[in-house]
mmCIF file of N, CA and C in Angstrom:
data_model
loop_
_atom_site.group_PDB
_atom_site.id
_atom_site.type_symbol
_atom_site.label_atom_id
_atom_site.label_comp_id
_atom_site.label_asym_id
_atom_site.label_seq_id
_atom_site.Cartn_x
_atom_site.Cartn_y
_atom_site.Cartn_z
ATOM 1 N N UNK A 201 80.360 77.879 74.634
ATOM 2 C CA UNK A 201 81.172 79.343 74.837
ATOM 3 C C UNK A 201 82.411 79.880 75.343
ATOM 4 N N UNK A 202 82.457 80.857 74.603
ATOM 5 C CA UNK A 202 83.855 81.471 75.166
ATOM 6 C C UNK A 202 83.195 82.593 76.378
ATOM 7 N N UNK A 203 84.251 82.920 77.325
ATOM 8 C CA UNK A 203 83.886 83.444 78.484
ATOM 9 C C UNK A 203 85.554 84.630 78.134
ATOM 10 N N UNK A 204 84.581 85.851 77.780
ATOM 11 C CA UNK A 204 85.884 87.047 77.817
ATOM 12 C C UNK A 204 85.678 87.811 79.328
ATOM 13 N N UNK A 205 87.039 88.097 79.896
ATOM 14 C CA UNK A 205 87.416 88.459 80.767
ATOM 15 C C UNK A 205 87.177 90.053 81.082
ATOM 16 N N UNK A 206 86.732 90.866 81.681
ATOM 17 C CA UNK A 206 87.067 92.343 81.903
ATOM 18 C C UNK A 206 88.652 92.726 82.276
ATOM 19 N N UNK A 207 89.124 94.074 81.570
ATOM 20 C CA UNK A 207 90.037 94.173 82.595
ATOM 21 C C UNK A 207 90.455 94.184 84.143
ATOM 22 N N UNK A 208 89.300 94.180 84.896
ATOM 23 C CA UNK A 208 89.618 94.720 85.833
ATOM 24 C C UNK A 208 88.988 93.052 86.590
ATOM 25 N N UNK A 209 88.969 92.095 85.752
ATOM 26 C CA UNK A 209 88.887 90.327 86.454
ATOM 27 C C UNK A 209 90.465 90.005 85.911
ATOM 28 N N UNK A 210 91.271 90.746 84.879
ATOM 29 C CA UNK A 210 92.020 90.112 84.525
ATOM 30 C C UNK A 210 93.737 90.859 85.476
ATOM 31 N N UNK A 211 93.224 92.077 86.037
ATOM 32 C CA UNK A 211 93.951 92.713 86.615
ATOM 33 C C UNK A 211 94.098 91.992 88.140
ATOM 34 N N UNK A 212 92.666 91.354 88.564
ATOM 35 C CA UNK A 212 92.601 90.859 89.942
ATOM 36 C C UNK A 212 93.398 89.449 89.906
ATOM 37 N N UNK A 213 93.101 88.633 88.502
ATOM 38 C CA UNK A 213 93.829 87.451 88.641
ATOM 39 C C UNK A 213 95.536 87.973 88.486
ATOM 40 N N UNK A 214 95.866 88.442 87.924
ATOM 41 C CA UNK A 214 97.426 88.907 87.707
ATOM 42 C C UNK A 214 97.629 89.161 88.896
ATOM 43 N N UNK A 215 97.171 89.767 89.812
ATOM 44 C CA UNK A 215 97.663 90.303 91.208
ATOM 45 C C UNK A 215 97.579 89.012 92.277
ATOM 46 N N UNK A 216 96.424 87.891 91.849
ATOM 47 C CA UNK A 216 96.572 86.709 92.517
ATOM 48 C C UNK A 216 97.435 86.001 92.351
ATOM 49 N N UNK A 217 97.805 85.816 91.040
ATOM 50 C CA UNK A 217 99.177 85.235 90.167
ATOM 51 C C UNK A 217 100.393 85.712 90.910
ATOM 52 N N UNK A 218 100.712 87.199 91.130
ATOM 53 C CA UNK A 218 101.868 87.587 91.755
ATOM 54 C C UNK A 218 101.892 87.206 93.076
ATOM 55 N N UNK A 219 101.095 87.462 93.663
ATOM 56 C CA UNK A 219 101.029 86.794 95.188
ATOM 57 C C UNK A 219 101.171 85.777 95.239
ATOM 58 N N UNK A 220 101.083 84.655 94.539
ATOM 59 C CA UNK A 220 101.309 83.128 94.274
ATOM 60 C C UNK A 220 102.721 83.162 94.100
ATOM 61 N N UNK A 221 103.323 83.791 92.498
ATOM 62 C CA UNK A 221 104.691 83.787 92.466
ATOM 63 C C UNK A 221 105.309 84.340 93.707
ATOM 64 N N UNK A 222 105.492 85.437 94.291
ATOM 65 C CA UNK A 222 105.783 85.645 95.395
ATOM 66 C C UNK A 222 106.299 84.818 96.774
ATOM 67 N N UNK A 223 105.667 83.786 96.529
ATOM 68 C CA UNK A 223 105.489 82.614 97.325
ATOM 69 C C UNK A 223 105.896 81.666 97.188
ATOM 70 N N UNK A 224 106.200 81.424 95.750
ATOM 71 C CA UNK A 224 107.382 80.245 95.187
ATOM 72 C C UNK A 224 108.450 79.957 95.269
ATOM 73 N N UNK A 225 109.041 78.896 95.360
ATOM 74 C CA UNK A 225 110.705 78.241 95.851
ATOM 75 C C UNK A 225 111.787 79.428 95.053
ATOM 76 N N UNK A 226 111.296 79.631 93.728
ATOM 77 C CA UNK A 226 112.513 80.300 93.256
ATOM 78 C C UNK A 226 112.598 81.606 94.077
ATOM 79 N N UNK A 227 111.466 82.366 94.051
ATOM 80 C CA UNK A 227 111.169 83.788 94.732
ATOM 81 C C UNK A 227 111.695 83.682 96.059
ATOM 82 N N UNK A 228 111.661 82.667 96.724
ATOM 83 C CA UNK A 228 112.253 82.560 98.283
ATOM 84 C C UNK A 228 113.389 82.419 98.317
ATOM 85 N N UNK A 229 113.806 81.567 97.652
ATOM 86 C CA UNK A 229 115.589 81.485 97.405
ATOM 87 C C UNK A 229 115.990 82.549 97.477
ATOM 88 N N UNK A 230 115.759 83.308 96.127
ATOM 89 C CA UNK A 230 116.136 84.701 95.877
ATOM 90 C C UNK A 230 116.077 85.673 97.162
ATOM 91 N N UNK A 231 114.795 85.631 97.625
ATOM 92 C CA UNK A 231 115.226 86.701 98.537
ATOM 93 C C UNK A 231 116.290 86.524 100.048
ATOM 94 N N UNK A 232 116.290 85.080 100.150
ATOM 95 C CA UNK A 232 117.064 84.511 101.453
ATOM 96 C C UNK A 232 118.359 85.103 101.000
ATOM 97 N N UNK A 233 118.431 84.436 99.571
ATOM 98 C CA UNK A 233 120.101 85.316 99.269
ATOM 99 C C UNK A 233 120.503 86.783 99.174
ATOM 100 N N UNK A 234 119.135 87.553 98.775
ATOM 101 C CA UNK A 234 119.530 88.669 98.811
ATOM 102 C C UNK A 234 119.809 89.645 100.304
ATOM 103 N N UNK A 235 119.117 88.659 101.346
ATOM 104 C CA UNK A 235 119.087 89.288 102.688
ATOM 105 C C UNK A 235 120.328 88.971 102.963
ATOM 106 N N UNK A 236 120.879 87.640 102.830
ATOM 107 C CA UNK A 236 122.659 87.294 103.305
ATOM 108 C C UNK A 236 123.306 88.108 102.622
ATOM 109 N N UNK A 237 123.296 88.649 101.212
ATOM 110 C CA UNK A 237 124.033 89.702 100.883
ATOM 111 C C UNK A 237 124.157 91.129 101.585
ATOM 112 N N UNK A 238 122.955 91.175 101.793
ATOM 113 C CA UNK A 238 122.629 92.768 102.498
ATOM 114 C C UNK A 238 123.322 92.712 103.856
ATOM 115 N N UNK A 239 123.299 91.302 104.580
ATOM 116 C CA UNK A 239 123.843 91.677 106.043
ATOM 117 C C UNK A 239 125.209 90.715 105.978
ATOM 118 N N UNK A 240 125.742 91.200 104.652
ATOM 119 C CA UNK A 240 127.380 90.786 104.847
ATOM 120 C C UNK A 240 128.390 91.789 104.547
ATOM 121 N N UNK A 241 129.038 92.102 105.723
ATOM 122 C CA UNK A 241 129.501 93.645 105.756
ATOM 123 C C UNK A 241 131.115 93.353 104.769
ATOM 124 N N UNK A 242 131.352 92.189 104.555
ATOM 125 C CA UNK A 242 132.368 92.369 103.575
ATOM 126 C C UNK A 242 132.141 92.607 102.072
ATOM 127 N N UNK A 243 130.707 91.991 101.662
ATOM 128 C CA UNK A 243 129.958 91.841 100.165
ATOM 129 C C UNK A 243 130.031 93.781 99.832
ATOM 130 N N UNK A 244 129.213 94.269 101.596
ATOM 131 C CA UNK A 244 128.978 95.446 101.283
ATOM 132 C C UNK A 244 129.963 96.666 101.074
ATOM 133 N N UNK A 245 130.901 96.305 101.872
ATOM 134 C CA UNK A 245 132.369 97.111 101.749
ATOM 135 C C UNK A 245 133.124 97.176 100.348
ATOM 136 N N UNK A 246 132.911 95.902 99.499
ATOM 137 C CA UNK A 246 133.584 96.023 98.266
ATOM 138 C C UNK A 246 132.239 96.469 97.401
ATOM 139 N N UNK A 247 131.479 96.246 97.578
ATOM 140 C CA UNK A 247 130.084 96.919 96.845
ATOM 141 C C UNK A 247 130.821 98.624 96.635
ATOM 142 N N UNK A 248 130.603 98.941 97.968
ATOM 143 C CA UNK A 248 131.023 100.559 97.829
ATOM 144 C C UNK A 248 132.410 101.213 97.319
ATOM 145 N N UNK A 249 133.507 100.063 97.708
ATOM 146 C CA UNK A 249 134.766 100.767 97.146
ATOM 147 C C UNK A 249 134.446 100.557 95.642
ATOM 148 N N UNK A 250 133.944 99.554 95.212
ATOM 149 C CA UNK A 250 133.719 99.433 93.613
ATOM 150 C C UNK A 250 133.117 100.843 93.240
ATOM 151 N N UNK A 251 131.844 101.041 93.857
ATOM 152 C CA UNK A 251 130.687 102.191 93.407
ATOM 153 C C UNK A 251 131.804 103.498 93.401
ATOM 154 N N UNK A 252 132.472 103.555 94.436
ATOM 155 C CA UNK A 252 133.684 104.683 94.413
ATOM 156 C C UNK A 252 134.685 104.855 93.099
ATOM 157 N N UNK A 253 135.233 103.783 93.121
ATOM 158 C CA UNK A 253 136.444 103.686 91.980
ATOM 159 C C UNK A 253 135.557 104.374 90.639
ATOM 160 N N UNK A 254 134.469 103.206 90.579
ATOM 161 C CA UNK A 254 133.633 103.600 89.224
ATOM 162 C C UNK A 254 133.520 105.225 88.921
ATOM 163 N N UNK A 255 132.997 105.787 90.229
ATOM 164 C CA UNK A 255 132.699 107.215 89.801
ATOM 165 C C UNK A 255 134.161 108.051 89.733
ATOM 166 N N UNK A 256 135.340 107.200 90.475
ATOM 167 C CA UNK A 256 136.395 108.323 89.804
ATOM 168 C C UNK A 256 136.778 108.091 88.469
ATOM 169 N N UNK A 257 136.466 106.652 88.148
ATOM 170 C CA UNK A 257 136.887 106.726 86.768
ATOM 171 C C UNK A 257 136.078 107.587 85.685
ATOM 172 N N UNK A 258 134.796 107.690 86.079
ATOM 173 C CA UNK A 258 133.941 108.517 85.211
ATOM 174 C C UNK A 258 134.607 109.680 85.131
ATOM 175 N N UNK A 259 134.742 110.489 85.779
ATOM 176 C CA UNK A 259 135.596 111.637 86.102
ATOM 177 C C UNK A 259 137.002 111.731 85.268
ATOM 178 N N UNK A 260 137.849 110.236 85.690
ATOM 179 C CA UNK A 260 139.178 110.560 84.733
ATOM 180 C C UNK A 260 139.241 110.405 83.496
ATOM 181 N N UNK A 261 138.014 109.781 82.894
ATOM 182 C CA UNK A 261 137.723 109.367 81.751
ATOM 183 C C UNK A 261 137.009 110.690 81.057
ATOM 184 N N UNK A 262 136.140 111.541 81.813
ATOM 185 C CA UNK A 262 135.768 112.788 81.451
ATOM 186 C C UNK A 262 136.884 113.826 81.255
ATOM 187 N N UNK A 263 138.161 113.921 82.157
ATOM 188 C CA UNK A 263 138.881 114.826 82.028
ATOM 189 C C UNK A 263 140.216 114.383 81.289
ATOM 190 N N UNK A 264 140.003 113.019 80.487
ATOM 191 C CA UNK A 264 141.281 112.392 79.674
ATOM 192 C C UNK A 264 142.308 112.192 80.347
ATOM 193 N N UNK A 265 142.183 111.294 81.343
ATOM 194 C CA UNK A 265 143.504 110.989 82.173
ATOM 195 C C UNK A 265 143.519 109.415 82.071
ATOM 196 N N UNK A 266 144.092 109.193 80.876
ATOM 197 C CA UNK A 266 143.602 107.720 80.302
ATOM 198 C C UNK A 266 144.587 106.843 81.201
ATOM 199 N N UNK A 267 145.742 107.434 81.469
ATOM 200 C CA UNK A 267 146.123 106.315 82.283
ATOM 201 C C UNK A 267 146.105 105.846 83.812
ATOM 202 N N UNK A 268 145.380 107.049 84.505
ATOM 203 C CA UNK A 268 144.641 106.672 85.684
ATOM 204 C C UNK A 268 143.462 106.523 85.152
ATOM 205 N N UNK A 269 142.629 106.530 84.242
ATOM 206 C CA UNK A 269 141.585 105.644 83.916
ATOM 207 C C UNK A 269 141.855 104.262 84.154
ATOM 208 N N UNK A 270 143.117 103.894 83.369
ATOM 209 C CA UNK A 270 142.982 102.283 82.910
ATOM 210 C C UNK A 270 143.398 101.544 84.642
ATOM 211 N N UNK A 271 143.995 102.743 85.184
ATOM 212 C CA UNK A 271 144.657 101.821 86.629
ATOM 213 C C UNK A 271 143.548 101.661 87.526
ATOM 214 N N UNK A 272 142.992 102.644 87.683
ATOM 215 C CA UNK A 272 141.423 102.522 88.122
ATOM 216 C C UNK A 272 140.663 101.445 87.905
ATOM 217 N N UNK A 273 140.575 101.125 86.536
ATOM 218 C CA UNK A 273 139.639 100.025 85.896
ATOM 219 C C UNK A 273 140.078 98.898 86.545
ATOM 220 N N UNK A 274 141.688 98.865 86.922
ATOM 221 C CA UNK A 274 142.064 97.308 86.630
ATOM 222 C C UNK A 274 141.891 97.197 88.437
ATOM 223 N N UNK A 275 141.820 98.739 89.251
ATOM 224 C CA UNK A 275 141.514 98.174 90.720
ATOM 225 C C UNK A 275 140.121 97.465 90.786
ATOM 226 N N UNK A 276 139.002 98.436 89.944
ATOM 227 C CA UNK A 276 137.467 97.428 89.992
ATOM 228 C C UNK A 276 137.450 96.021 89.313
ATOM 229 N N UNK A 277 138.434 95.899 88.360
ATOM 230 C CA UNK A 277 138.220 94.571 88.115
ATOM 231 C C UNK A 277 139.135 93.445 89.042
ATOM 232 N N UNK A 278 140.049 94.234 89.675
ATOM 233 C CA UNK A 278 140.383 93.371 91.171
ATOM 234 C C UNK A 278 139.406 92.959 92.066
ATOM 235 N N UNK A 279 138.713 94.263 92.556
ATOM 236 C CA UNK A 279 137.757 94.295 93.240
ATOM 237 C C UNK A 279 136.383 93.508 93.244
ATOM 238 N N UNK A 280 136.072 93.224 91.494
ATOM 239 C CA UNK A 280 134.894 92.479 91.398
ATOM 240 C C UNK A 280 135.371 91.149 91.403
ATOM 241 N N UNK A 281 136.266 90.700 91.215
ATOM 242 C CA UNK A 281 136.899 89.323 90.903
ATOM 243 C C UNK A 281 136.756 89.040 92.114
ATOM 244 N N UNK A 282 137.287 89.750 93.457
ATOM 245 C CA UNK A 282 137.005 89.279 94.758
ATOM 246 C C UNK A 282 135.679 89.273 95.569
ATOM 247 N N UNK A 283 135.074 89.988 95.164
ATOM 248 C CA UNK A 283 133.587 90.370 95.103
ATOM 249 C C UNK A 283 132.633 88.918 94.627
ATOM 250 N N UNK A 284 133.235 88.513 93.330
ATOM 251 C CA UNK A 284 132.508 87.464 92.379
ATOM 252 C C UNK A 284 132.840 85.668 93.154
ATOM 253 N N UNK A 285 134.317 85.848 93.739
ATOM 254 C CA UNK A 285 134.583 84.844 94.748
ATOM 255 C C UNK A 285 134.057 84.644 95.743
ATOM 256 N N UNK A 286 133.429 85.549 96.588
ATOM 257 C CA UNK A 286 132.439 85.134 98.006
ATOM 258 C C UNK A 286 131.540 84.116 97.321
ATOM 259 N N UNK A 287 131.190 83.139 98.243
ATOM 260 C CA UNK A 287 130.002 82.149 98.107
ATOM 261 C C UNK A 287 128.971 82.753 98.629
ATOM 262 N N UNK A 288 128.528 83.929 98.877
ATOM 263 C CA UNK A 288 127.027 84.438 99.515
ATOM 264 C C UNK A 288 127.096 84.937 98.120
ATOM 265 N N UNK A 289 127.628 85.303 97.451
ATOM 266 C CA UNK A 289 127.577 86.339 95.958
ATOM 267 C C UNK A 289 127.307 85.299 95.034
ATOM 268 N N UNK A 290 128.286 84.194 94.794
ATOM 269 C CA UNK A 290 127.883 83.106 93.781
ATOM 270 C C UNK A 290 126.349 82.640 94.333
ATOM 271 N N UNK A 291 125.903 82.124 95.437
ATOM 272 C CA UNK A 291 124.648 82.005 95.535
ATOM 273 C C UNK A 291 123.625 82.956 95.006
ATOM 274 N N UNK A 292 123.746 84.276 95.622
ATOM 275 C CA UNK A 292 122.707 85.180 95.093
ATOM 276 C C UNK A 292 122.777 85.228 93.301
ATOM 277 N N UNK A 293 123.847 85.254 92.975
ATOM 278 C CA UNK A 293 123.651 85.193 91.246
ATOM 279 C C UNK A 293 122.974 84.126 90.553
ATOM 280 N N UNK A 294 123.385 82.693 91.485
ATOM 281 C CA UNK A 294 122.573 81.678 90.939
ATOM 282 C C UNK A 294 121.426 81.725 91.296
ATOM 283 N N UNK A 295 121.056 82.107 92.298
ATOM 284 C CA UNK A 295 119.370 82.486 92.659
ATOM 285 C C UNK A 295 118.770 83.174 91.662
ATOM 286 N N UNK A 296 119.417 84.282 91.187
ATOM 287 C CA UNK A 296 119.014 85.535 90.539
ATOM 288 C C UNK A 296 118.938 84.936 89.183
ATOM 289 N N UNK A 297 119.915 84.166 88.517
ATOM 290 C CA UNK A 297 119.472 83.070 86.974
ATOM 291 C C UNK A 297 118.245 82.536 86.976
ATOM 292 N N UNK A 298 117.781 81.686 87.872
ATOM 293 C CA UNK A 298 117.340 80.966 88.123
ATOM 294 C C UNK A 298 115.821 81.856 88.450
ATOM 295 N N UNK A 299 115.538 82.547 89.038
ATOM 296 C CA UNK A 299 114.380 83.331 89.073
ATOM 297 C C UNK A 299 114.104 83.829 87.469
ATOM 298 N N UNK A 300 115.140 84.546 86.787
ATOM 299 C CA UNK A 300 115.080 85.314 85.740
ATOM 300 C C UNK A 300 114.497 83.970 84.611
ATOM 301 N N UNK A 301 115.336 83.024 84.707
ATOM 302 C CA UNK A 301 114.797 81.872 83.567
ATOM 303 C C UNK A 301 113.403 81.415 83.980
ATOM 304 N N UNK A 302 112.495 81.342 85.510
ATOM 305 C CA UNK A 302 111.735 80.985 85.816
ATOM 306 C C UNK A 302 110.418 81.877 85.410
ATOM 307 N N UNK A 303 110.849 83.501 85.464
ATOM 308 C CA UNK A 303 109.662 84.637 84.808
ATOM 309 C C UNK A 303 109.832 84.463 83.582
ATOM 310 N N UNK A 304 110.870 84.039 83.089
ATOM 311 C CA UNK A 304 111.051 84.151 81.169
ATOM 312 C C UNK A 304 110.267 83.281 80.670
ATOM 313 N N UNK A 305 110.338 81.839 81.428
ATOM 314 C CA UNK A 305 109.428 80.754 80.952
ATOM 315 C C UNK A 305 107.802 81.004 80.914
ATOM 316 N N UNK A 306 107.308 81.379 82.151
ATOM 317 C CA UNK A 306 106.408 81.695 82.670
ATOM 318 C C UNK A 306 105.527 82.815 81.460
ATOM 319 N N UNK A 307 106.680 83.931 81.304
ATOM 320 C CA UNK A 307 106.390 85.035 80.110
ATOM 321 C C UNK A 307 106.120 84.324 78.836
ATOM 322 N N UNK A 308 106.893 83.555 78.431
ATOM 323 C CA UNK A 308 106.794 82.857 77.085
ATOM 324 C C UNK A 308 105.347 81.689 77.390
ATOM 325 N N UNK A 309 105.052 81.210 78.375
ATOM 326 C CA UNK A 309 104.023 80.521 78.361
ATOM 327 C C UNK A 309 102.677 81.076 78.210
ATOM 328 N N UNK A 310 102.638 82.414 78.914
ATOM 329 C CA UNK A 310 101.337 83.512 78.529
ATOM 330 C C UNK A 310 101.303 84.016 77.170
ATOM 331 N N UNK A 311 102.555 84.642 76.564
ATOM 332 C CA UNK A 311 102.518 84.909 75.630
ATOM 333 C C UNK A 311 101.772 83.975 74.731
ATOM 334 N N UNK A 312 102.361 82.346 74.578
ATOM 335 C CA UNK A 312 102.198 81.614 73.400
ATOM 336 C C UNK A 312 100.105 81.130 74.091
ATOM 337 N N UNK A 313 100.008 81.747 74.794
ATOM 338 C CA UNK A 313 98.577 81.162 75.021
ATOM 339 C C UNK A 313 97.489 82.468 74.955
ATOM 340 N N UNK A 314 98.352 83.465 75.142
ATOM 341 C CA UNK A 314 97.428 84.831 74.049
ATOM 342 C C UNK A 314 97.213 84.905 72.958
ATOM 343 N N UNK A 315 98.708 84.923 72.283
ATOM 344 C CA UNK A 315 98.685 84.868 70.832
ATOM 345 C C UNK A 315 98.615 83.894 70.055
ATOM 346 N N UNK A 316 97.684 83.680 69.110
ATOM 347 C CA UNK A 316 97.766 82.438 68.301
ATOM 348 C C UNK A 316 98.639 82.099 67.587
ATOM 349 N N UNK A 317 99.366 81.199 67.272
ATOM 350 C CA UNK A 317 100.453 80.271 66.814
ATOM 351 C C UNK A 317 100.966 80.942 65.352
ATOM 352 N N UNK A 318 99.801 81.572 64.794
ATOM 353 C CA UNK A 318 99.610 81.831 63.541
ATOM 354 C C UNK A 318 100.192 83.547 63.521
ATOM 355 N N UNK A 319 100.037 84.041 64.855
ATOM 356 C CA UNK A 319 100.329 85.594 64.900
ATOM 357 C C UNK A 319 101.597 85.545 65.551
ATOM 358 N N UNK A 320 102.372 84.577 66.490
ATOM 359 C CA UNK A 320 103.509 84.395 67.256
ATOM 360 C C UNK A 320 104.175 83.533 66.596
ATOM 361 N N UNK A 321 104.764 84.092 65.372
ATOM 362 C CA UNK A 321 106.042 83.002 64.416
ATOM 363 C C UNK A 321 106.963 82.572 65.456
ATOM 364 N N UNK A 322 107.551 81.297 64.875
ATOM 365 C CA UNK A 322 108.950 80.804 65.624
ATOM 366 C C UNK A 322 109.559 81.683 65.367
ATOM 367 N N UNK A 323 111.074 81.692 65.878
ATOM 368 C CA UNK A 323 112.435 82.749 65.872
ATOM 369 C C UNK A 323 113.144 82.300 64.309
ATOM 370 N N UNK A 324 112.479 80.957 63.875
ATOM 371 C CA UNK A 324 113.370 80.379 62.574
ATOM 372 C C UNK A 324 112.587 80.835 61.254
ATOM 373 N N UNK A 325 111.245 81.302 61.510
ATOM 374 C CA UNK A 325 110.703 81.792 60.411
ATOM 375 C C UNK A 325 110.967 83.476 60.369
#
């Protein structure tokens, strides 16, 4: 005999699953890396500088200042490379990728269980 769940039961189970996920290693590592990023003054200063130059670039592009726009974009690229080289940023990006992969795997698993294979064709079909 099949058991069918009400919307309320499913929402309650989803909330319980969300709490469990928030306590997983992947989420814990991500949160720790995010805290390190937020606490790192150099990272925050670089992010602010990049944002300033990005705003300037939008204005320069809008007013057709092509040469100044390209100089500005080169500065943004240089600042971004400097930011990307910081170990705590690399750690954050790695934890972000791992968390995204984990969530995609869970989403795929759920979709495979919810929709029968006959209704959920493989990408090759």
